[in-house]
Amino acid sequence: MGKGNEVRFGKTVRNIILGYLIFAGVLAHIAVLVGMVLVLRQFQLTPSQLMVKLVERSGLDTPWVIGVLSPRPRYADHVLDGRIRPAHPRILLPQLSDWDGSGMPATLRQRAALYESQGMLTFDACKGGGVMGRAACWVNTGNESIAAQLTDKLSAFTLQTPSVVARFGTQYGNGWQLALAYDLLATYPALADSDRREIEAKIEYTLQDYLRVLDDDSPSLWHGRTSLAAAAWLCAVALDPHTAERERLLARAQGHFLDVIRALELTEAWPEGYSYWIRTRALLVVLAAAAYLNGLEDAQHQERIRTVLHRLGLWQILATRPDGRVEGFGDEGAHVNLRYESRPVMDLIAQLTREPVFAAFSRDLERLHGVDSYHPRHRWAFSLFNDPTLVSRGDSAGGVAAMEGRLPQAAMFGQGALNLAYIRSGWSPDATFISYKAGHSFTHHGHYDAGHFTLFKGAPLAINSSTYGEYTGPNRLHYSIRTVAKNSLLILRPGEKVRPNDFFPDNVADGGQRIVMPTGSALQSTQHWQDNINSGLHLEGAELLRFDHSADDYTYVATDLTRAYNTPTYDDGGSGGKVEKVQRTLVYMHKEDRLLIYDQIVSTEAGFTKKWLLHTVNRPDVADLVVLKGGADNGILESRADNALVRNEQSYLRVKRLYPKDAVIRVVGGPDYQFYVETDGDDSELDGENFNQGVSKKPWYDVGMWRMEIQPGADRKEDDFLVVLSPGLGHERDDVVQALSIEGDAKGVVSNDAITVFPQRAGHGRLVFEVPGRQKKLYLFGLPDKQPVTVTAQGVQWEERSNASGVAVFSLPAAIAGERPKVVILW
């Protein structure tokens, strides 16, 4: 071989070797990356957690390396509120600290006697499995062999690393169970110091794991971050803070948990929906609250926490319909039926707040579900959670119905944030129940439902038609999370861009509200959430303008939904917005058992179709329906009628449209139209799609087969909707409601007993109308606050001042009844 050939051959060999090494190196890096991904998925770790675990497993004494690899500590400067109570237990039943460890403690002995005298269904604590079952058995019996078994179990306890990744319900770790069981075991007089040190070292280790995950940006506040923070605080309270490091860990854990309290003060209910709350958040949060109340001395925030617990307990009761199911919202699941998980949480809230109505509700759940009122995995806790001293025998037997007069007929939760209202005519099984929601966005399991209401009387009449099936399936993404699935308002803009992320390959312009975080969220704190209102993620939705409840008379809710939609101020598609104003007002007249809904909409263009939605189980009865597409029992129909009748079993709902005067009613439903969406935002041609792929057909949903759409008969930028809903049980309502003819800027409703007026002028105004019959009262909703109002009729003048919510109520004297007098209102 010549010299030149040798050189070329050498270069070729070197190139082949170099190429091989590069190729092998790339493959090796890919293999490492794939391996890391598989490990992350298998063990549900964040990348920083994985690196820390690898260093810890190496056996190297390198705390500085762990410090570098870990996320920056949050709440590093938090100063501990209060001080740790020296004695155990610190989480549940702190009075057991005086127990000598022999026999059943006096507190639990008293409870057992009351359970028997009240005829209450009980559960044997010693039949519970796992460390919690052994811990409960120990404090219920004082049996030293049980305490010895528990000591061995805790010494051999295998910790699960907490993570932000959901998998088989273990993503939040199990360290909190170790802490809770140890807190009860610590009452065992013969517990050796060496065992205490060993168990506490494990708890400290898992507390560090919890804090490491909480320091990461990934966990979202109204989701996993709440569960993780509660678990961390439980671990912290169980530890004796005898070192500077433990004191630092304790303070940081408290900082995280106090932000959870701030979040719950904002919403007072759970924005993901009741099922997510009760299944994965509630027990941990309430146990952590117990640790704050029972485990700290001289703490400044304890009353705040009791108030939060009281509001959460009240939410659970007021959200429960007369049929014993929670009215759901968000991505709901089976737990709306109140089985298994709800009663343990309610028992613990009752114990911590000392509120008898919560204990009475617990008895209701026992009567409703029997042994299923406590899930088998929680039955160990019954005697620790349920305090039978809270209610008298009479109240206990009567349940919540016996609390009539002690429970409000209406309440607003999360005022200024979630804006979730419940209204009812009473607490009997035949009562009318109404829910209303008009708040901001908080979580990826929330829906875009500002302005959504439901109505139940004997059976569901105006329903939430969403289901929670396949998470990224077409039904959830293109129907169930959207405004089209709710009893709210659509404003169709042809070609509106609605593609919030890559899970939305096709543009589906349903006409609803902006979709901001449908498949994931990472809100790190309440401040982070507030920073994204009107900027950043634009989590703003609806604003609460007024909430006013006058017992046995009216409940008034006024909301501004404008920012939930694309507006000229902010349009996530960059197209200048579709609405300038969307306001919805609800008034429930308690004596008449009637719901009035008044909407004012100003669109940016006259051609954007407005739709007033009402979802129903069965097809509404509407006169003179004409089929537009499909058939009479499976399609889209239209009528120029001004009223409809909704039926469900023995329940009825009369729907009367007063405005717009020229409106039509469309009825959409049947098997092929149940989830129909006009995908291009243009209903001049009915070419939409039925998104039934991935739907859930579970029995806990109110299956909505039909919906009504009231829409103006002509194109206008400004439209007012005024619709009256009159429910009936056993028969349909035949009392007449009609529009009030008014001179001036207002809309009004006349019923048999009352005249209700919605003035549209914020400042001074003048209205003139005739009293058409024997109405006894005049209601004005939407006046300026504390505004003097004068009413004149037949030479008689009355003066009132509107209340702080802009409501004025006048009694009409019998002398003017039937004379059709002219009434002049000035303000």
Short mmCIF file of C-alpha atoms in Angstrom, two decimals, residues 548-766:
data_model
loop_
_atom_site.label_atom_id
_atom_site.label_comp_id
_atom_site.label_asym_id
_atom_site.label_seq_id
_atom_site.Cartn_x
_atom_site.Cartn_y
_atom_site.Cartn_z
CA ASP A 548 -78.15 40.43 49.57
CA HIS A 549 -80.41 38.03 51.42
CA SER A 550 -83.56 39.04 53.29
CA ALA A 551 -84.87 36.02 55.19
CA ASP A 552 -88.11 34.58 53.81
CA ASP A 553 -88.34 37.42 51.30
CA TYR A 554 -85.66 37.57 48.59
CA THR A 555 -82.08 36.63 47.68
CA TYR A 556 -80.32 38.94 45.24
CA VAL A 557 -77.07 38.25 43.37
CA ALA A 558 -75.64 40.65 40.79
CA THR A 559 -72.52 39.74 38.84
CA ASP A 560 -70.41 41.10 36.01
CA LEU A 561 -69.29 38.25 33.72
CA THR A 562 -67.59 40.47 31.12
CA ARG A 563 -63.96 39.58 31.81
CA ALA A 564 -64.67 35.85 31.55
CA TYR A 565 -65.11 36.39 27.79
CA ASN A 566 -62.82 37.89 25.17
CA THR A 567 -63.13 41.66 25.42
CA PRO A 568 -61.48 44.65 23.71
CA THR A 569 -59.33 44.99 26.84
CA TYR A 570 -58.03 41.41 26.61
CA ASP A 571 -58.62 38.85 23.88
CA ASP A 572 -56.55 35.66 24.06
CA GLY A 573 -56.97 35.27 20.30
CA GLY A 574 -55.81 38.82 19.63
CA SER A 575 -58.97 39.72 17.71
CA GLY A 576 -60.35 42.69 19.62
CA GLY A 577 -62.89 40.91 21.77
CA LYS A 578 -66.51 39.92 21.29
CA VAL A 579 -68.25 41.54 24.27
CA GLU A 580 -68.16 44.92 25.95
CA LYS A 581 -70.56 44.03 28.75
CA VAL A 582 -72.09 40.85 30.16
CA GLN A 583 -73.96 41.17 33.45
CA ARG A 584 -76.23 38.61 35.10
CA THR A 585 -78.60 39.25 38.00
CA LEU A 586 -80.49 36.55 39.89
CA VAL A 587 -83.36 37.25 42.26
CA TYR A 588 -85.09 34.42 44.09
CA MET A 589 -88.45 35.45 45.56
CA HIS A 590 -88.86 33.14 48.55
CA LYS A 591 -92.58 33.62 49.19
CA GLU A 592 -93.42 33.12 45.52
CA ASP A 593 -90.87 30.33 45.02
CA ARG A 594 -89.75 31.99 41.80
CA LEU A 595 -86.37 32.72 40.20
CA LEU A 596 -85.88 35.83 38.05
CA ILE A 597 -82.82 36.03 35.80
CA TYR A 598 -81.94 39.34 34.21
CA ASP A 599 -79.03 39.61 31.74
CA GLN A 600 -77.56 42.60 29.96
CA ILE A 601 -75.23 41.91 27.03
CA VAL A 602 -73.39 44.31 24.74
CA SER A 603 -71.41 42.61 21.99
CA THR A 604 -68.70 44.29 19.92
CA GLU A 605 -70.62 43.49 16.74
CA ALA A 606 -74.35 43.18 16.12
CA GLY A 607 -73.91 39.94 14.20
CA PHE A 608 -72.53 37.97 17.15
CA THR A 609 -75.38 35.66 18.16
CA LYS A 610 -76.28 35.65 21.87
CA LYS A 611 -77.70 32.52 23.49
CA TRP A 612 -79.36 32.07 26.90
CA LEU A 613 -78.89 28.41 27.90
CA LEU A 614 -80.92 26.03 30.05
CA HIS A 615 -79.95 22.33 30.23
CA THR A 616 -82.59 19.73 31.10
CA VAL A 617 -82.89 15.99 31.62
CA ASN A 618 -85.85 15.63 29.24
CA ARG A 619 -86.98 17.56 26.19
CA PRO A 620 -88.80 20.76 27.20
CA ASP A 621 -92.39 21.16 26.03
CA VAL A 622 -92.51 24.16 23.68
CA ALA A 623 -95.42 25.03 21.42
CA ASP A 624 -95.12 25.26 17.64
CA LEU A 625 -91.67 23.70 17.34
CA VAL A 626 -90.24 23.42 13.82
CA VAL A 627 -87.44 20.97 13.05
CA LEU A 628 -84.31 22.72 11.74
CA LYS A 629 -82.08 19.64 11.66
CA GLY A 630 -82.52 15.99 12.56
CA GLY A 631 -85.90 15.00 13.95
CA ALA A 632 -88.37 15.98 16.64
CA ASP A 633 -86.82 13.64 19.22
CA ASN A 634 -83.23 13.88 18.03
CA GLY A 635 -82.19 17.17 16.53
CA ILE A 636 -82.45 20.96 16.61
CA LEU A 637 -85.88 22.59 16.75
CA GLU A 638 -87.10 26.19 16.93
CA SER A 639 -90.22 28.08 18.07
CA ARG A 640 -91.32 31.68 18.47
CA ALA A 641 -93.18 30.78 21.68
CA ASP A 642 -92.34 32.77 24.80
CA ASN A 643 -92.57 29.92 27.32
CA ALA A 644 -91.64 26.31 27.90
CA LEU A 645 -92.37 23.56 30.41
CA VAL A 646 -89.61 21.35 31.79
CA ARG A 647 -90.66 18.02 33.32
CA ASN A 648 -88.67 15.48 35.33
CA GLU A 649 -90.66 12.80 37.14
CA GLN A 650 -93.19 14.69 39.34
CA SER A 651 -91.30 17.97 39.11
CA TYR A 652 -92.06 20.88 36.78
CA LEU A 653 -90.40 24.12 35.78
CA ARG A 654 -92.31 26.81 33.91
CA VAL A 655 -89.91 28.97 31.86
CA LYS A 656 -91.27 32.35 30.80
CA ARG A 657 -89.24 34.58 28.50
CA LEU A 658 -90.14 38.25 28.87
CA TYR A 659 -87.19 39.78 26.99
CA PRO A 660 -86.00 39.96 24.24
CA LYS A 661 -89.52 40.42 22.91
CA ASP A 662 -88.58 39.04 19.49
CA ALA A 663 -86.61 36.05 20.77
CA VAL A 664 -86.90 32.48 19.53
CA ILE A 665 -86.44 29.30 21.53
CA ARG A 666 -84.26 26.57 20.13
CA VAL A 667 -84.38 23.07 21.59
CA VAL A 668 -81.27 20.93 21.03
CA GLY A 669 -80.87 17.30 22.05
CA GLY A 670 -81.40 13.62 21.58
CA PRO A 671 -78.78 10.89 21.17
CA ASP A 672 -76.96 12.58 18.27
CA TYR A 673 -77.22 16.15 19.60
CA GLN A 674 -76.75 15.69 23.36
CA PHE A 675 -73.30 17.32 23.28
CA TYR A 676 -73.79 19.42 20.18
CA VAL A 677 -71.43 22.38 19.66
CA GLU A 678 -71.52 24.87 16.79
CA THR A 679 -67.77 24.49 16.24
CA ASP A 680 -67.18 27.45 13.90
CA GLY A 681 -69.01 30.01 16.05
CA ASP A 682 -71.60 30.54 13.32
CA ASP A 683 -75.09 29.08 13.67
CA SER A 684 -76.42 30.46 10.41
CA GLU A 685 -75.56 27.00 9.13
CA LEU A 686 -76.10 24.13 11.56
CA ASP A 687 -72.93 22.19 10.82
CA GLY A 688 -71.64 21.56 14.35
CA GLU A 689 -70.44 18.36 16.01
CA ASN A 690 -71.74 16.09 18.78
CA PHE A 691 -68.77 15.58 21.14
CA ASN A 692 -69.68 12.28 22.75
CA GLN A 693 -66.19 10.74 22.56
CA GLY A 694 -64.79 10.12 26.03
CA VAL A 695 -68.05 10.93 27.86
CA SER A 696 -68.75 9.31 31.23
CA LYS A 697 -72.10 7.60 31.76
CA LYS A 698 -71.77 7.07 35.52
CA PRO A 699 -74.99 7.23 37.56
CA TRP A 700 -73.97 10.16 39.74
CA TYR A 701 -74.36 12.67 36.90
CA ASP A 702 -77.60 14.44 36.04
CA VAL A 703 -77.82 13.20 32.48
CA GLY A 704 -78.80 16.16 30.36
CA MET A 705 -80.22 15.01 27.06
CA TRP A 706 -81.57 18.43 26.00
CA ARG A 707 -81.01 22.13 26.25
CA MET A 708 -82.96 25.28 25.48
CA GLU A 709 -81.35 28.22 23.73
CA ILE A 710 -83.16 31.56 23.85
CA GLN A 711 -81.71 33.94 21.28
CA PRO A 712 -82.75 37.32 19.86
CA GLY A 713 -84.79 37.36 16.67
CA ALA A 714 -82.61 40.05 15.07
CA ASP A 715 -79.00 41.22 15.10
CA ARG A 716 -78.24 43.87 17.72
CA LYS A 717 -75.21 44.89 19.73
CA GLU A 718 -77.29 45.32 22.89
CA ASP A 719 -79.76 42.77 24.22
CA ASP A 720 -81.45 42.29 27.57
CA PHE A 721 -82.74 38.88 28.63
CA LEU A 722 -85.35 38.62 31.37
CA VAL A 723 -86.49 35.06 32.09
CA VAL A 724 -88.71 33.86 34.92
CA LEU A 725 -88.48 30.29 36.28
CA SER A 726 -91.38 28.95 38.36
CA PRO A 727 -90.85 25.45 39.83
CA GLY A 728 -93.64 23.14 40.94
CA LEU A 729 -93.86 19.74 42.61
CA GLY A 730 -96.68 17.35 41.75
CA HIS A 731 -98.20 19.83 39.31
CA GLU A 732 -97.11 22.60 36.99
CA ARG A 733 -97.45 26.22 38.03
CA ASP A 734 -100.37 28.10 36.49
CA ASP A 735 -99.86 31.51 38.11
CA VAL A 736 -99.17 34.20 35.53
CA VAL A 737 -96.09 36.38 35.22
CA GLN A 738 -95.77 39.15 32.65
CA ALA A 739 -93.51 42.00 31.65
CA LEU A 740 -94.16 45.35 33.30
CA SER A 741 -94.72 48.22 30.89
CA ILE A 742 -92.42 50.99 32.12
CA GLU A 743 -91.66 54.54 31.04
CA GLY A 744 -87.94 54.86 31.70
CA ASP A 745 -84.76 52.87 31.53
CA ALA A 746 -85.70 49.63 33.33
CA LYS A 747 -87.14 46.16 32.93
CA GLY A 748 -89.79 44.74 35.23
CA VAL A 749 -91.78 41.64 36.14
CA VAL A 750 -95.35 41.48 37.42
CA SER A 751 -96.58 38.45 39.36
CA ASN A 752 -99.72 37.94 41.41
CA ASP A 753 -98.25 39.44 44.56
CA ALA A 754 -95.33 41.64 43.56
CA ILE A 755 -93.79 44.02 41.07
CA THR A 756 -90.05 43.62 40.58
CA VAL A 757 -88.08 46.28 38.73
CA PHE A 758 -84.48 46.30 37.51
CA PRO A 759 -83.42 49.95 36.91
CA GLN A 760 -80.55 50.35 34.46
CA ARG A 761 -79.36 53.80 35.49
CA ALA A 762 -76.55 53.86 38.05
CA GLY A 763 -77.14 57.51 39.01
CA HIS A 764 -80.44 59.36 39.33
CA GLY A 765 -83.52 58.16 37.48
CA ARG A 766 -87.27 58.33 36.98
#
